[in-house]
Coordinates of C-alpha atoms in Angstrom, one line a residue:
Chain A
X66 CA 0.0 0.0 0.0
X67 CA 1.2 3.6 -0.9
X68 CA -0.1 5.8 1.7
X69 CA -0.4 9.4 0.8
X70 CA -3.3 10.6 2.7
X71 CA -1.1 11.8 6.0
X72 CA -3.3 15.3 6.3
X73 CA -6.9 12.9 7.1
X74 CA -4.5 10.8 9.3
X75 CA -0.9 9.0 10.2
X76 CA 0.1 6.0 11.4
X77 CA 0.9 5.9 14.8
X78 CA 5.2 5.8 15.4
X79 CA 6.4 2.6 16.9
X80 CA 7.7 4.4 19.8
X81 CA 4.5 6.3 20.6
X82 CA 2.6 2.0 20.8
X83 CA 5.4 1.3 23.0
X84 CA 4.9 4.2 25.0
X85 CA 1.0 3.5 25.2
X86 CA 1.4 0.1 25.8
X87 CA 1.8 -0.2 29.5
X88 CA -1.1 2.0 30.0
X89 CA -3.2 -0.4 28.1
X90 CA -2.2 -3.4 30.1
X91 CA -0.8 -3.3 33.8
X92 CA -0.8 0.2 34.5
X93 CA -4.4 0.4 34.3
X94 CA -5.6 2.4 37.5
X95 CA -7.7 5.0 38.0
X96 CA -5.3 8.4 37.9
X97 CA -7.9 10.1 40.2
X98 CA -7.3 7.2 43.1
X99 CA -5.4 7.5 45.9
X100 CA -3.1 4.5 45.9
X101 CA 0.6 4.5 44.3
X102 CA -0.3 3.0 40.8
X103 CA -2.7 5.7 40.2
X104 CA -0.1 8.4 41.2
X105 CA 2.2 7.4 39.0
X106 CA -0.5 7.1 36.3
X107 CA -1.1 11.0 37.9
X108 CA 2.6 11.4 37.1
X109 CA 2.7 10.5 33.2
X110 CA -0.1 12.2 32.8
X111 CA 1.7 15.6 33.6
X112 CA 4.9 14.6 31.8
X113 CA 2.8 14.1 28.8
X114 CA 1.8 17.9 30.0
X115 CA 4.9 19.0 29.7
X116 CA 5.9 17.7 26.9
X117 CA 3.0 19.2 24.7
X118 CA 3.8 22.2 26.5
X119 CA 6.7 22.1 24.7
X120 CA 5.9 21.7 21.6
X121 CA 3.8 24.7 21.6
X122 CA 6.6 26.5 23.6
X123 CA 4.0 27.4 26.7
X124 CA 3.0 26.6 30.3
X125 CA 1.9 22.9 31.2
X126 CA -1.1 24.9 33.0
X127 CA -1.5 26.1 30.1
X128 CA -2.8 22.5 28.3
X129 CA -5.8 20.8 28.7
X130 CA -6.6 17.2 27.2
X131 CA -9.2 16.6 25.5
X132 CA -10.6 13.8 23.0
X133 CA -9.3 15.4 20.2
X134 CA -9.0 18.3 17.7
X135 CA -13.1 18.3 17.0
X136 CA -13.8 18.3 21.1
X137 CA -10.8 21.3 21.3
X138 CA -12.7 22.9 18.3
X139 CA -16.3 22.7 20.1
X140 CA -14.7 23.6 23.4
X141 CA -13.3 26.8 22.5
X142 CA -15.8 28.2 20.4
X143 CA -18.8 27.0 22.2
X144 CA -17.6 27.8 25.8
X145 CA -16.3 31.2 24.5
X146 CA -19.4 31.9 22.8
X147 CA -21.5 31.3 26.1
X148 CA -19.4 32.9 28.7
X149 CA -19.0 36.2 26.6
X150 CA -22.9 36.3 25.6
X151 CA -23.5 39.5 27.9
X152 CA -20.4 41.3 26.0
X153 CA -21.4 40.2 22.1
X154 CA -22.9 37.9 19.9
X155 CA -20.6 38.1 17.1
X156 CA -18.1 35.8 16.2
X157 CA -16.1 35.7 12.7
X158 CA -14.1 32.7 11.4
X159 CA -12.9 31.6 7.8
X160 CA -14.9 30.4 4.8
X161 CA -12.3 27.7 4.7
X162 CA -12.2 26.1 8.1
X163 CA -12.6 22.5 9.2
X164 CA -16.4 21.5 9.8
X165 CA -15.8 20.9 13.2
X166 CA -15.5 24.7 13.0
X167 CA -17.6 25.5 10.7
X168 CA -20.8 23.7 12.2
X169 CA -19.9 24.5 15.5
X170 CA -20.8 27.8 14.2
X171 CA -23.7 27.1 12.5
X172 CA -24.9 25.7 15.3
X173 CA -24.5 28.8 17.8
X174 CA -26.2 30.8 14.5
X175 CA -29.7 28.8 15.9
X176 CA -28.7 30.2 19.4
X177 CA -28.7 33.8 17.9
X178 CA -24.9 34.8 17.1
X179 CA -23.9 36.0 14.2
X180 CA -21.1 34.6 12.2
X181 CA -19.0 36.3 9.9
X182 CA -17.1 34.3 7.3
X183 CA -14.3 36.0 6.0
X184 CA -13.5 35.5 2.0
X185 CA -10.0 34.2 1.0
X186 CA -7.6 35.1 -1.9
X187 CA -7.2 32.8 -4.7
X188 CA -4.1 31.4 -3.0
X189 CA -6.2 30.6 0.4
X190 CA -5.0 33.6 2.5
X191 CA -7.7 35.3 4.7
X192 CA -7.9 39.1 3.6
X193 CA -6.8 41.3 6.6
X194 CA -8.9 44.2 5.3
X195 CA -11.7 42.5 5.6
X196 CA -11.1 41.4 8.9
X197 CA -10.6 44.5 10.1
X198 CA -13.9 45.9 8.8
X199 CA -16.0 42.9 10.3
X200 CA -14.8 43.4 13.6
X201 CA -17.7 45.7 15.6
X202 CA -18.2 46.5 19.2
X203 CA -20.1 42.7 19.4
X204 CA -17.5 40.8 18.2
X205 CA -16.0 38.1 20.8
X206 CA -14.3 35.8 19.5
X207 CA -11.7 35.4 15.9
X208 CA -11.3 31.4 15.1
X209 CA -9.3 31.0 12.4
X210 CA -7.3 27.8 11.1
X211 CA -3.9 27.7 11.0
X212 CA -3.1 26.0 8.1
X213 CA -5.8 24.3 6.2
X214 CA -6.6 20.4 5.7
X215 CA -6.5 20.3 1.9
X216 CA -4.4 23.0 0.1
X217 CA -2.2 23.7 2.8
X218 CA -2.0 27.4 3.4
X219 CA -0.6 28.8 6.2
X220 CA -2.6 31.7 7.7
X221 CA -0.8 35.2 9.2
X222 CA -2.2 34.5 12.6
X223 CA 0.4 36.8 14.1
X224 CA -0.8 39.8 11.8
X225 CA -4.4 38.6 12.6
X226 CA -3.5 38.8 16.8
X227 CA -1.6 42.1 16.4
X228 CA -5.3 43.3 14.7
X229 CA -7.2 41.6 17.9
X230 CA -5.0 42.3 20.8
X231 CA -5.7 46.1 21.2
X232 CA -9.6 44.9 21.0
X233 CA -9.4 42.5 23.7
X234 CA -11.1 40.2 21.4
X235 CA -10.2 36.3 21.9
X236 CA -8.5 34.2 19.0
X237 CA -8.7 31.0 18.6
X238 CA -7.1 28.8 16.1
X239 CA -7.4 24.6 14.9
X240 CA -3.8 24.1 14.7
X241 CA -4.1 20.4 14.0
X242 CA -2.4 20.7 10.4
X243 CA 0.1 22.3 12.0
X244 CA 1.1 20.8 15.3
X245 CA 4.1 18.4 14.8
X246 CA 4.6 19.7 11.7
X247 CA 6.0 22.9 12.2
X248 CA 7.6 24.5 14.9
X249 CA 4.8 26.4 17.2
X250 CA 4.9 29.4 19.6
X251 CA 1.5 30.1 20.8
X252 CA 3.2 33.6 22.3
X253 CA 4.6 34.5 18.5
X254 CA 1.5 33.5 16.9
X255 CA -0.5 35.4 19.5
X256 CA -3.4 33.2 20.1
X257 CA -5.6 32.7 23.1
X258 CA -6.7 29.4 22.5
X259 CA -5.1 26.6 20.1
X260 CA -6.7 23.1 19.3
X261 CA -4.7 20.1 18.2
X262 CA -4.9 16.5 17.4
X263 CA -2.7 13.4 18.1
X264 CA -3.3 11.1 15.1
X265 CA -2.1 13.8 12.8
X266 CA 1.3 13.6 13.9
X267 CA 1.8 9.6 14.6
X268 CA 0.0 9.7 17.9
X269 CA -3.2 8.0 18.7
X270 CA -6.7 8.5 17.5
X271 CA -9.1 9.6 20.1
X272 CA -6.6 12.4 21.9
X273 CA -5.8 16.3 21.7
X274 CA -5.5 19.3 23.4
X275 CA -6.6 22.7 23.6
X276 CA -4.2 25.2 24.6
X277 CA -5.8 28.1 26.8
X278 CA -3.3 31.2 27.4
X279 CA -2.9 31.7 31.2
X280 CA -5.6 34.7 32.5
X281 CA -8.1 33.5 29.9
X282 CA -10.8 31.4 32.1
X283 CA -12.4 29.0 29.6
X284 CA -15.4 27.7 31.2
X285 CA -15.6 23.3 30.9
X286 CA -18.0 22.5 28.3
X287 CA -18.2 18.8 29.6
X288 CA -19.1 18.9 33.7
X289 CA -18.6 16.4 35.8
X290 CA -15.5 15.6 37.6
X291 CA -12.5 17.2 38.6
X292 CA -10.1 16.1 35.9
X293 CA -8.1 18.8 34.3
X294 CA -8.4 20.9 37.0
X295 CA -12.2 20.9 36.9
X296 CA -12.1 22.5 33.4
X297 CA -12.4 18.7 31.2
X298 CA -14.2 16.1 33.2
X299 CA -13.8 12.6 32.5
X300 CA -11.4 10.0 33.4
X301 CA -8.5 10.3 31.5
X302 CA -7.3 8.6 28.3
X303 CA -4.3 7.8 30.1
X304 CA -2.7 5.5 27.3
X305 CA -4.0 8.1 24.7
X306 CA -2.5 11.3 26.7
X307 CA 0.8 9.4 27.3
X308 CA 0.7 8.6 23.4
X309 CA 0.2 12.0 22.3
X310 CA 2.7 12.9 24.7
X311 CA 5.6 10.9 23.4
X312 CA 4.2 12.1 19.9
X313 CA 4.6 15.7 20.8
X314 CA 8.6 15.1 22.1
X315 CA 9.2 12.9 18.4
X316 CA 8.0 15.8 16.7
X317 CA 10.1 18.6 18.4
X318 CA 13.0 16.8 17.9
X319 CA 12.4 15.4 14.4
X320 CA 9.9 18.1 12.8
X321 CA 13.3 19.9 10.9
X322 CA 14.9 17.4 9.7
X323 CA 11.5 15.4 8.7
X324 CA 10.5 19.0 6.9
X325 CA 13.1 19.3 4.4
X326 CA 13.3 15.4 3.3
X327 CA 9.2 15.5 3.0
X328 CA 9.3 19.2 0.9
X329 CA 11.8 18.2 -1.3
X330 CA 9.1 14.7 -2.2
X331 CA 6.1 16.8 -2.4
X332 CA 8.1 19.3 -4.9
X333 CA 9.3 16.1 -6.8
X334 CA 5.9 14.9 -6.9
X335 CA 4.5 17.9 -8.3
X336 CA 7.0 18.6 -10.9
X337 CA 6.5 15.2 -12.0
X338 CA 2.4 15.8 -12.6
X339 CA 2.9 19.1 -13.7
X340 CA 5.4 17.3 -16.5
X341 CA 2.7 14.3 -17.3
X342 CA -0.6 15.6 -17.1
X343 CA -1.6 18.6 -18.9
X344 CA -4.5 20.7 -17.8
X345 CA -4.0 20.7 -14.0
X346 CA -4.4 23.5 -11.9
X347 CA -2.4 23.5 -8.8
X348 CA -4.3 25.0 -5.4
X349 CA -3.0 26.8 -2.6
X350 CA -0.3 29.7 -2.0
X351 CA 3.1 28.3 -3.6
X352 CA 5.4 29.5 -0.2
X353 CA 2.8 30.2 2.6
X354 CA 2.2 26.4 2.5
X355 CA 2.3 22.9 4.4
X356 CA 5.5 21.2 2.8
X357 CA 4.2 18.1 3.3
X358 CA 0.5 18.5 1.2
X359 CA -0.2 18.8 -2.5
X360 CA -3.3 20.0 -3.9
X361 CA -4.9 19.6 -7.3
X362 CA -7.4 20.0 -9.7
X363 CA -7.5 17.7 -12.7
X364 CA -9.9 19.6 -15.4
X365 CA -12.5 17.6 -17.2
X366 CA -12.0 14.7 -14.5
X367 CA -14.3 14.0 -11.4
X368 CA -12.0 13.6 -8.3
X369 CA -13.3 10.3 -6.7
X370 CA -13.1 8.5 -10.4
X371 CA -9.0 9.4 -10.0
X372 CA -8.9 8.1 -6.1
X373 CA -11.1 4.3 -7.4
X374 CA -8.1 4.3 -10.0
X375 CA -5.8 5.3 -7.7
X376 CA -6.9 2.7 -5.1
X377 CA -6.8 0.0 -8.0
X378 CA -3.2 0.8 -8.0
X379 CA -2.8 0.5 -4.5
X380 CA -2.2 4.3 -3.8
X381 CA -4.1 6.0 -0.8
X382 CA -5.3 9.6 -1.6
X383 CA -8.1 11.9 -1.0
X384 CA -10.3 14.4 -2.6
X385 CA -12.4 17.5 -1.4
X386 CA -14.7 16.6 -4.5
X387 CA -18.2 15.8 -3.8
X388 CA -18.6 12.5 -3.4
X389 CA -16.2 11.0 -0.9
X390 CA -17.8 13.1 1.6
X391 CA -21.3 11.8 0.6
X392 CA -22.1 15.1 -0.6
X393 CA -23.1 16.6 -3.7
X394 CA -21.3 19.8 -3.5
X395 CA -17.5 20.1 -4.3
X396 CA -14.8 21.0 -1.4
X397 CA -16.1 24.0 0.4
X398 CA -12.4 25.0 0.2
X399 CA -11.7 25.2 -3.4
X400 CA -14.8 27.1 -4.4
X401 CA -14.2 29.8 -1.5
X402 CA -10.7 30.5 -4.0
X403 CA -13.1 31.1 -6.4
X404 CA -12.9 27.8 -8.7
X405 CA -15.4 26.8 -11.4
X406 CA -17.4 24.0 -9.6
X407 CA -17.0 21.8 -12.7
X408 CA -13.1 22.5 -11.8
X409 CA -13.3 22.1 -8.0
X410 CA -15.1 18.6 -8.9
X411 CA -11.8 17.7 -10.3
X412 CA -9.5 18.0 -7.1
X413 CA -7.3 14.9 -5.8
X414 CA -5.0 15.8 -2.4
X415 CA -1.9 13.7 -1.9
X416 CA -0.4 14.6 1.8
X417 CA 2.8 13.2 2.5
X418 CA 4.6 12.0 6.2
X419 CA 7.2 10.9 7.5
X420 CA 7.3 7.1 5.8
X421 CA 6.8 8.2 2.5
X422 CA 9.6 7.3 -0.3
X423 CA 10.9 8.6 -3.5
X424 CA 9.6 5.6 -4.5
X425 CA 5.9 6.7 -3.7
X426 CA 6.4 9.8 -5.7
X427 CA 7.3 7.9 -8.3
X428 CA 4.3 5.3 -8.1
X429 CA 2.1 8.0 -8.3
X430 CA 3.7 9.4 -11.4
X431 CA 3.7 6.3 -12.9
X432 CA 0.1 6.2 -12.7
X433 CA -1.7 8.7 -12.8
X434 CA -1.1 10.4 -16.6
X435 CA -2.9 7.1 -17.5
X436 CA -5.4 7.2 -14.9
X437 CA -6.0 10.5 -16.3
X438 CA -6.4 9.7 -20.1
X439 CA -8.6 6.4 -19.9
X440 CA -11.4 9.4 -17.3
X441 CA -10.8 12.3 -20.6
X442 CA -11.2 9.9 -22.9
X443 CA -14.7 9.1 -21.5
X444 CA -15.8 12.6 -20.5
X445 CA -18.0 14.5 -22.9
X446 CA -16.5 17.5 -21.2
X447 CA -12.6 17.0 -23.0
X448 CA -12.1 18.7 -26.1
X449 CA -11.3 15.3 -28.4
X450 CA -9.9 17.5 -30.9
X451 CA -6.8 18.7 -29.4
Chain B
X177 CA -19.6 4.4 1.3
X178 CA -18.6 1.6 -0.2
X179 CA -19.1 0.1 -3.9
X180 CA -20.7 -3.5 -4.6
X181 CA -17.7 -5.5 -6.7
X182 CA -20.1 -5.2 -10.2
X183 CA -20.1 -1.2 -9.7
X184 CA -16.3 -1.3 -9.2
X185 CA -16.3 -3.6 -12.3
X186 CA -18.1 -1.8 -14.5
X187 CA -16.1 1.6 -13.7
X188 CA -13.1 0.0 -14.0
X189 CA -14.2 -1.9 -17.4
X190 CA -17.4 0.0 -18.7
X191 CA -19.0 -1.7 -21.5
X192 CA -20.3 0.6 -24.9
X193 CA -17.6 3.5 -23.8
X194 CA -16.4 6.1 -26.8
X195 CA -18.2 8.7 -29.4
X196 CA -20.4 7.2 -31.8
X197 CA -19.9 8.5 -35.4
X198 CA -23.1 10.1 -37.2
X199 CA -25.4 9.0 -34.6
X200 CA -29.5 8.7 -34.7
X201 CA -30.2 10.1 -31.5
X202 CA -27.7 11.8 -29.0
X203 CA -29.1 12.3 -24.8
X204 CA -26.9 14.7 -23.2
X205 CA -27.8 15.1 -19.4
X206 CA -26.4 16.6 -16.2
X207 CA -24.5 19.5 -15.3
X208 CA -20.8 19.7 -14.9
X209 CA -21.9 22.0 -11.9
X210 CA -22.9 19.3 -10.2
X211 CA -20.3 17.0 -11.1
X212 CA -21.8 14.8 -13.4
X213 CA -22.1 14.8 -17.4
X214 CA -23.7 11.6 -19.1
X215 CA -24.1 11.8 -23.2
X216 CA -25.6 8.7 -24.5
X217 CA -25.9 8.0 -28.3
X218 CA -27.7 5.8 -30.1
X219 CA -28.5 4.2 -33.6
X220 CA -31.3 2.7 -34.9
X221 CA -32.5 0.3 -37.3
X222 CA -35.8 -1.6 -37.8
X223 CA -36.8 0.3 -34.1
X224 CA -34.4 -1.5 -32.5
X225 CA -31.5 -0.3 -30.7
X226 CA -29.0 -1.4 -32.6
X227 CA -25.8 0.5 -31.1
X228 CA -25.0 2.5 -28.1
X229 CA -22.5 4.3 -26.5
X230 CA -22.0 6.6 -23.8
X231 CA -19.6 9.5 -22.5
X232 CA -19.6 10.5 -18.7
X233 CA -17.9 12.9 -16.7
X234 CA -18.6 11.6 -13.2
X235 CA -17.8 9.7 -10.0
X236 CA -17.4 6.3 -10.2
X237 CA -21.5 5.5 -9.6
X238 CA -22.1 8.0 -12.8
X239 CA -19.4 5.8 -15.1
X240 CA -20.9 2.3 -13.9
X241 CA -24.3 3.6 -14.0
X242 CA -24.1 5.1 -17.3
X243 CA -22.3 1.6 -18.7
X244 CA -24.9 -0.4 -17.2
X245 CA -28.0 1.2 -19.2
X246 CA -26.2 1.2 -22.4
X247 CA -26.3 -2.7 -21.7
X248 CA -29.6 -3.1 -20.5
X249 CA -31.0 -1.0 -23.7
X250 CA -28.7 -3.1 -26.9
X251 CA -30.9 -5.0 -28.5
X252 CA -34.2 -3.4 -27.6
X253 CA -36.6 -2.0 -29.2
X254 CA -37.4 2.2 -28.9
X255 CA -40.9 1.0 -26.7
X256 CA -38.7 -1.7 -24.7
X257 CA -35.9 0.8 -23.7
X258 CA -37.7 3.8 -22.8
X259 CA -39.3 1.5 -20.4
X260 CA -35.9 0.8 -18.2
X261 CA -35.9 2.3 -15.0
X262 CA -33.1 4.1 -12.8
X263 CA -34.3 1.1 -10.4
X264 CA -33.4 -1.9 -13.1
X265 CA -30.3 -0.3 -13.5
X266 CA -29.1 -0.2 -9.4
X267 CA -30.2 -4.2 -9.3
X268 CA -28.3 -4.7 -11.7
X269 CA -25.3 -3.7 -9.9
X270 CA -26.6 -4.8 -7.0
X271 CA -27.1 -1.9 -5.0
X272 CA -26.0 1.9 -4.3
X273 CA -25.0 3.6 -2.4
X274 CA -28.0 6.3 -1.4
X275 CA -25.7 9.2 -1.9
X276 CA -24.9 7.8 -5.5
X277 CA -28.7 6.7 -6.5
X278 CA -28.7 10.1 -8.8
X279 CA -26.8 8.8 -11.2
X280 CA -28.8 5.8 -12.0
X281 CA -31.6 8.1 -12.6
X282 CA -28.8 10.4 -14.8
X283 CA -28.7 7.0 -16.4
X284 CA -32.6 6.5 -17.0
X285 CA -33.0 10.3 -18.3
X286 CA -29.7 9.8 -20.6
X287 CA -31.3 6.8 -22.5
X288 CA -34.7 8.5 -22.9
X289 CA -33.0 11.7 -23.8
X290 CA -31.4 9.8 -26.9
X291 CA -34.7 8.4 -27.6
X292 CA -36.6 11.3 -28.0
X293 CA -33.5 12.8 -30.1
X294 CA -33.7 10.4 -32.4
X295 CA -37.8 10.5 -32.5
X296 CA -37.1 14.3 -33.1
X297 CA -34.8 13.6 -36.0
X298 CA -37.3 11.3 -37.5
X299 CA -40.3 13.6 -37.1
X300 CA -38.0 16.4 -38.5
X301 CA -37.1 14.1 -41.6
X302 CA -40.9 13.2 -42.7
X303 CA -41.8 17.0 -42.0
X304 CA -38.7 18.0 -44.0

């Protein structure tokens, strides 16, 4: 199997299992107890703590764990919404963002906030202009994505908190493309609050954070007991938190070296498709960009007829196109840059990690000018002519 | 969402795929808005459908769907055809997917669409 779909997940790192696994078998006790097991259980919770603490270059205190990126999401821009009700009802955010952002909004639109859903350029770059005239007097909270799950671009969040900080108004960002991928200060970026996920960066499924800047007193959005200092109740995911822990130290200390082997694949990759198949449109800014993700829009071609083929060939990819996600319309993403829909219909993502291989990149170009030719051949859409 | 193995067959291998020359009757239908273009020609002799081909722009469901009509309808004459449903055509592959069950109906329309072409042709001819 060629796996090239490391943006919708990764495999979780061989250290990280081993790291997990005592958690999972004999050290199984309650970390909220009072006997010694459960202390130390106590203890790894906080080194795991510490160590996502520094990843994000902040405070242990200053990470909560939660179930993952989606909870971290819901968490921060539901309990924010609530809490600052009295102050405003107005929250903007991204026409690009993940859905657990995006229908987290929707959803407090049915409890009366308004939601403002600022435009991007056509390289994916929220337009700071813009920003500045949404904000109003009502305006609470700013979530916007750090870099995003399909083309990649990187957002100016520092720009955007230098706009918010004289405002007192609370940012938020879903840093999960970008945690353990690149190096993260949540001081330099300026945000208040910062979600991330494990199993984007070879930890476990069913883990994250949220980071919440010290002075900021995000109410719990689960209640119950007094885990997490009383602001996430629940017993812990002890295995999962240690996981994500090790995860977070793998990254800090491998994220450089691990950034300029994957670029230098994802360039190759691209160069090679740009070479074979004609008529591709490439998405997403060219600099201001994940190294590791590579978006693209095949004209005349539907995307999920390119990832059947492509799964034929035993290559894992993805698509923002209609119908992988079961629905009709094409990738929210690509038509906020202003593509055609017939165009944005046509997108394939290939999102490479850590165990990918020359020799993928060259699987995939092996493939897919053919794959491409045998779908054009059969569209009534491809001028036959040419 | 998954595919039955005769969907993924027929995608992969679609029977009665290419451009027909000087067809009798030509059913374009969709919208490359919404992701899916099926063209389906035909040609005709003695009432019978004695060719037919078909063109899509699509998801997989849309390709296999559009193959699978163009097989049901060989053979058959105008009356017979125009009488295959969108529901013939997703036994036949035995099942889809509810998301993808638009496309067998793409399918249905295509085939009628190139049926009343053609009948437009004729009427055209005698009138001319």
């Amino acid at each position: 199997m060629i796996y090239l779909d490391y943006n919708a997940t990764t495999p979780c790192d061989r250290r990280v299992l081993e790291a997990m696994e005592p958690f999972l078998k004999e050290r199984f006790e309650n970390p909220s107890s009072l006997y010694r097991g459960s202390r130390e259980n106590k203890k790894a919770i906080e080194q795991a703590r510490q160590q996502v603490a520094r990843l994000l270059s902040c405070a242990p205190e200053e990470i909560f764990f939660t179930s993952g990126g989606t909870e971290a999401d819901n968490w921060a821009i539901k309990s924010t919404a609530w809490a600052l009700r009295e102050k405003g009802n107005h929250i903007i955010t991204s026409s690009i963002e993940h859905h657990a952002v995006l229908n987290t909004c929707a959803f407090l639109v049915k409890q009366g906030f308004r939601i403002t859903y600022l435009p991007v350029s056509a390289e994916g770059i929220v337009d700071l202009e813009v920003l500045k005239k949404a904000i109003s007097r009502e305006t609470i909270l700013v979530t916007i994505m750090h870099a995003n799950n399909e083309i990649g671009t990187i957002q100016p969040l520092t720009e955007i908190a230098g706009l918010l900080k004289e405002k007192g108004i609370l940012f938020h960002t879903d840093a999960v493309q970008t945690a353990g991928k690149l190096p993260l200060s949540v001081k330099e970026l300026g945000v208040d609050m910062l979600s991330l996920s494990g199993h984007k960066f070879y930890g476990p499924k069913g883990v994250g954070a949220l980071y919440v800047r010290k002075g900021w007193r995000l109410p719990p959005l689960l209640h119950g007991g007094e885990q997490e200092h009383g602001r996430r109740a629940g017993t812990e995911n002890v295995a999962g938190i240690v996981g994500l822990g090790e995860a977070a130290r793998l990254a800090k200390e491998e994220m450089a070296e691990e950034a300029v082997r994957v670029r230098a694949l994802r360039d190759k990759l691209e160069e090679k498709i740009r070479q074979s198949v004609p008529e591709v449109i490439f998405n997403g800014h060219r600099e201001k960009r994940l190294y590791n993700t590579a978006n693209l829009c095949v004209k005349y071609v539907e995307g999920e007829s390119m990832l059947l083929h492509l799964d034929f060939e035993g290559i894992c990819a993805s698509s923002g196109s209609a119908c992988t996600s079961g629905s009709l319309e094409p990738s929210h993403v690509l038509l906020a840059l202003g593509l055609p829909h017939e165009v944005a219909h046509g997108s394939l993502r290939f999102s490479l990690g850590k165990y990918s291989t020359e020799s993928d990149v060259e699987a995939v170009a092996a493939v897919l000018p053919e794959i491409v030719a045998k779908l054009r051949a059969m569209s009534p859409l491809w001028p036959k002519e040419r | 969402m998954e595919y039955t193995e005769k969907v993924l067959e027929y995608f992969r291998n679609p029977r009665n795929m290419g451009k027909m020359e000087n067809p009798d009757g030509v059913g374009r239908v969709g919208n490359p808005v919404c992701g899916d273009v099926m063209e389906i020609s035909i040609r005709v002799k003695d009432n019978r459908i004695e060719d037919i081909k078909f063109e899509t722009f699509g998801c997989g469901a849309a390709i296999a769907t559009s193959s699978v009509v163009t097989e049901l309808a060989r053979g058959k004459t105008l009356e017979e055809a125009e009488k295959i449903t969108n529901q013939q055509v997703v036994e036949f592959l035995g099942g889809l997917p509810p998301v993808k069950k638009h496309c067998s109906l793409l399918a249905e329309e295509g085939l009628k669409a190139a049926i009343a072409d053609y009948r437009a042709r004729q009427a055209r001819k005698k009138a001319g």
